[in-house]
Amino acid sequence: MKLSPEQMATGRQRFLEEHPQVKAQVLAVPQAVADALGVELAEIRQSDTDKAIAEKAKQAGEDAHDYFLRYALDSEEERQKFIQARRDQARRAIGLEWDDTTEK
């Protein structure tokens, strides 16, 4: 299960609104830095936001992806369904899924 680009953008925006100090740091990156690196300023800001999300998740002792979902999705119920679907997908990928004919 993947988040849509809209959900990703919403999640980043909500995160920044909840963490004004991070937002100020992200917005403080000047265009000159992007020009020197040869990338778009929006890319740098997105990357810096993603790093801040990962750091806050680490501080909270949570998986960064699961932590981000609280900002990207509209409800806790939706978040829990998304987390469960992702876990189910991972189990299937490593062969931990069984059907009715397989002994448990």
PDB file of C-alpha atoms in Angstrom:
ATOM      1  CA  MET A   1       0.000   0.000   0.000  1.00  0.00           C
ATOM      2  CA  LYS A   2       1.388   3.386  -0.944  1.00  0.00           C
ATOM      3  CA  LEU A   3       0.440   6.901  -0.049  1.00  0.00           C
ATOM      4  CA  SER A   4      -0.631   9.125  -2.912  1.00  0.00           C
ATOM      5  CA  PRO A   5       1.449  12.196  -3.759  1.00  0.00           C
ATOM      6  CA  GLU A   6      -1.375  14.288  -2.294  1.00  0.00           C
ATOM      7  CA  GLN A   7      -1.282  12.358   0.985  1.00  0.00           C
ATOM      8  CA  MET A   8       2.503  12.760   1.132  1.00  0.00           C
ATOM      9  CA  ALA A   9       2.218  16.523   0.601  1.00  0.00           C
ATOM     10  CA  THR A  10      -0.574  16.778   3.169  1.00  0.00           C
ATOM     11  CA  GLY A  11       1.458  14.809   5.689  1.00  0.00           C
ATOM     12  CA  ARG A  12       4.509  17.012   5.291  1.00  0.00           C
ATOM     13  CA  GLN A  13       2.423  20.178   5.544  1.00  0.00           C
ATOM     14  CA  ARG A  14       0.605  18.975   8.685  1.00  0.00           C
ATOM     15  CA  PHE A  15       3.907  17.951  10.254  1.00  0.00           C
ATOM     16  CA  LEU A  16       5.424  21.373   9.590  1.00  0.00           C
ATOM     17  CA  GLU A  17       2.350  23.124  10.984  1.00  0.00           C
ATOM     18  CA  GLU A  18       2.647  21.095  14.190  1.00  0.00           C
ATOM     19  CA  HIS A  19       6.395  21.764  14.446  1.00  0.00           C
ATOM     20  CA  PRO A  20       6.897  25.479  13.730  1.00  0.00           C
ATOM     21  CA  GLN A  21      10.591  25.390  14.692  1.00  0.00           C
ATOM     22  CA  VAL A  22      11.218  22.742  12.017  1.00  0.00           C
ATOM     23  CA  LYS A  23       9.147  24.726   9.530  1.00  0.00           C
ATOM     24  CA  ALA A  24      11.246  27.820  10.197  1.00  0.00           C
ATOM     25  CA  GLN A  25      14.469  25.849   9.630  1.00  0.00           C
ATOM     26  CA  VAL A  26      13.158  24.299   6.424  1.00  0.00           C
ATOM     27  CA  LEU A  27      11.984  27.629   5.047  1.00  0.00           C
ATOM     28  CA  ALA A  28      15.262  29.302   6.002  1.00  0.00           C
ATOM     29  CA  VAL A  29      17.212  27.381   3.342  1.00  0.00           C
ATOM     30  CA  PRO A  30      18.076  30.005   0.714  1.00  0.00           C
ATOM     31  CA  GLN A  31      17.786  29.623  -3.037  1.00  0.00           C
ATOM     32  CA  ALA A  32      21.564  30.067  -3.234  1.00  0.00           C
ATOM     33  CA  VAL A  33      22.048  26.669  -1.563  1.00  0.00           C
ATOM     34  CA  ALA A  34      19.830  24.968  -4.123  1.00  0.00           C
ATOM     35  CA  ASP A  35      21.603  26.778  -6.945  1.00  0.00           C
ATOM     36  CA  ALA A  36      25.010  25.707  -5.611  1.00  0.00           C
ATOM     37  CA  LEU A  37      23.846  22.092  -5.414  1.00  0.00           C
ATOM     38  CA  GLY A  38      22.095  22.197  -8.772  1.00  0.00           C
ATOM     39  CA  VAL A  39      18.744  21.084  -7.380  1.00  0.00           C
ATOM     40  CA  GLU A  40      15.348  22.634  -6.851  1.00  0.00           C
ATOM     41  CA  LEU A  41      14.776  24.421  -3.555  1.00  0.00           C
ATOM     42  CA  ALA A  42      11.572  22.410  -3.103  1.00  0.00           C
ATOM     43  CA  GLU A  43      13.618  19.173  -3.214  1.00  0.00           C
ATOM     44  CA  ILE A  44      15.907  20.389  -0.441  1.00  0.00           C
ATOM     45  CA  ARG A  45      12.960  21.479   1.677  1.00  0.00           C
ATOM     46  CA  GLN A  46      11.200  18.159   1.148  1.00  0.00           C
ATOM     47  CA  SER A  47      14.337  16.245   2.064  1.00  0.00           C
ATOM     48  CA  ASP A  48      14.893  18.371   5.172  1.00  0.00           C
ATOM     49  CA  THR A  49      11.268  17.824   6.201  1.00  0.00           C
ATOM     50  CA  ASP A  50      11.590  14.063   5.716  1.00  0.00           C
ATOM     51  CA  LYS A  51      14.755  14.034   7.833  1.00  0.00           C
ATOM     52  CA  ALA A  52      12.978  15.965  10.585  1.00  0.00           C
ATOM     53  CA  ILE A  53      10.064  13.507  10.498  1.00  0.00           C
ATOM     54  CA  ALA A  54      12.480  10.592  10.815  1.00  0.00           C
ATOM     55  CA  GLU A  55      14.232  12.276  13.738  1.00  0.00           C
ATOM     56  CA  LYS A  56      10.960  12.998  15.564  1.00  0.00           C
ATOM     57  CA  ALA A  57       9.883   9.384  14.988  1.00  0.00           C
ATOM     58  CA  LYS A  58      13.178   8.146  16.400  1.00  0.00           C
ATOM     59  CA  GLN A  59      12.754  10.368  19.453  1.00  0.00           C
ATOM     60  CA  ALA A  60       9.262   8.918  19.922  1.00  0.00           C
ATOM     61  CA  GLY A  61      10.569   5.365  19.497  1.00  0.00           C
ATOM     62  CA  GLU A  62       8.402   4.775  16.443  1.00  0.00           C
ATOM     63  CA  ASP A  63       8.893   3.561  12.915  1.00  0.00           C
ATOM     64  CA  ALA A  64       9.274   6.661  10.735  1.00  0.00           C
ATOM     65  CA  HIS A  65       6.688   5.481   8.212  1.00  0.00           C
ATOM     66  CA  ASP A  66       4.079   4.689  10.863  1.00  0.00           C
ATOM     67  CA  TYR A  67       4.807   8.007  12.577  1.00  0.00           C
ATOM     68  CA  PHE A  68       4.353   9.914   9.317  1.00  0.00           C
ATOM     69  CA  LEU A  69       0.964   8.288   8.731  1.00  0.00           C
ATOM     70  CA  ARG A  70      -0.530  10.264  11.629  1.00  0.00           C
ATOM     71  CA  TYR A  71       0.031  13.368   9.513  1.00  0.00           C
ATOM     72  CA  ALA A  72      -0.703  11.946   6.059  1.00  0.00           C
ATOM     73  CA  LEU A  73      -3.996  10.215   6.876  1.00  0.00           C
ATOM     74  CA  ASP A  74      -7.176  11.762   8.238  1.00  0.00           C
ATOM     75  CA  SER A  75      -8.061   9.351  11.040  1.00  0.00           C
ATOM     76  CA  GLU A  76      -6.503   6.909  13.464  1.00  0.00           C
ATOM     77  CA  GLU A  77      -8.713   4.167  12.026  1.00  0.00           C
ATOM     78  CA  GLU A  78      -7.371   4.842   8.542  1.00  0.00           C
ATOM     79  CA  ARG A  79      -3.822   4.860   9.941  1.00  0.00           C
ATOM     80  CA  GLN A  80      -4.272   1.501  11.675  1.00  0.00           C
ATOM     81  CA  LYS A  81      -5.732  -0.079   8.527  1.00  0.00           C
ATOM     82  CA  PHE A  82      -2.800   1.221   6.497  1.00  0.00           C
ATOM     83  CA  ILE A  83      -0.271  -0.091   9.028  1.00  0.00           C
ATOM     84  CA  GLN A  84      -1.947  -3.517   9.098  1.00  0.00           C
ATOM     85  CA  ALA A  85      -2.064  -3.714   5.296  1.00  0.00           C
ATOM     86  CA  ARG A  86       1.637  -2.849   5.125  1.00  0.00           C
ATOM     87  CA  ARG A  87       2.482  -5.510   7.703  1.00  0.00           C
ATOM     88  CA  ASP A  88       0.405  -8.089   5.844  1.00  0.00           C
ATOM     89  CA  GLN A  89       2.184  -7.199   2.622  1.00  0.00           C
ATOM     90  CA  ALA A  90       5.577  -7.620   4.309  1.00  0.00           C
ATOM     91  CA  ARG A  91       4.560 -11.007   5.727  1.00  0.00           C
ATOM     92  CA  ARG A  92       3.487 -12.217   2.298  1.00  0.00           C
ATOM     93  CA  ALA A  93       6.726 -10.958   0.779  1.00  0.00           C
ATOM     94  CA  ILE A  94       8.798 -13.076   3.142  1.00  0.00           C
ATOM     95  CA  GLY A  95       6.537 -16.113   2.969  1.00  0.00           C
ATOM     96  CA  LEU A  96       4.736 -15.845   6.287  1.00  0.00           C
ATOM     97  CA  GLU A  97       1.285 -16.010   4.735  1.00  0.00           C
ATOM     98  CA  TRP A  98      -0.596 -19.261   4.802  1.00  0.00           C
ATOM     99  CA  ASP A  99      -3.883 -20.400   3.403  1.00  0.00           C
ATOM    100  CA  ASP A 100      -6.505 -22.846   4.727  1.00  0.00           C
ATOM    101  CA  THR A 101      -4.476 -25.867   3.554  1.00  0.00           C
ATOM    102  CA  THR A 102      -1.326 -24.895   5.406  1.00  0.00           C
ATOM    103  CA  GLU A 103      -0.864 -25.968   9.016  1.00  0.00           C
ATOM    104  CA  LYS A 104      -0.386 -23.106  11.428  1.00  0.00           C
TER     105      LYS A 104
END
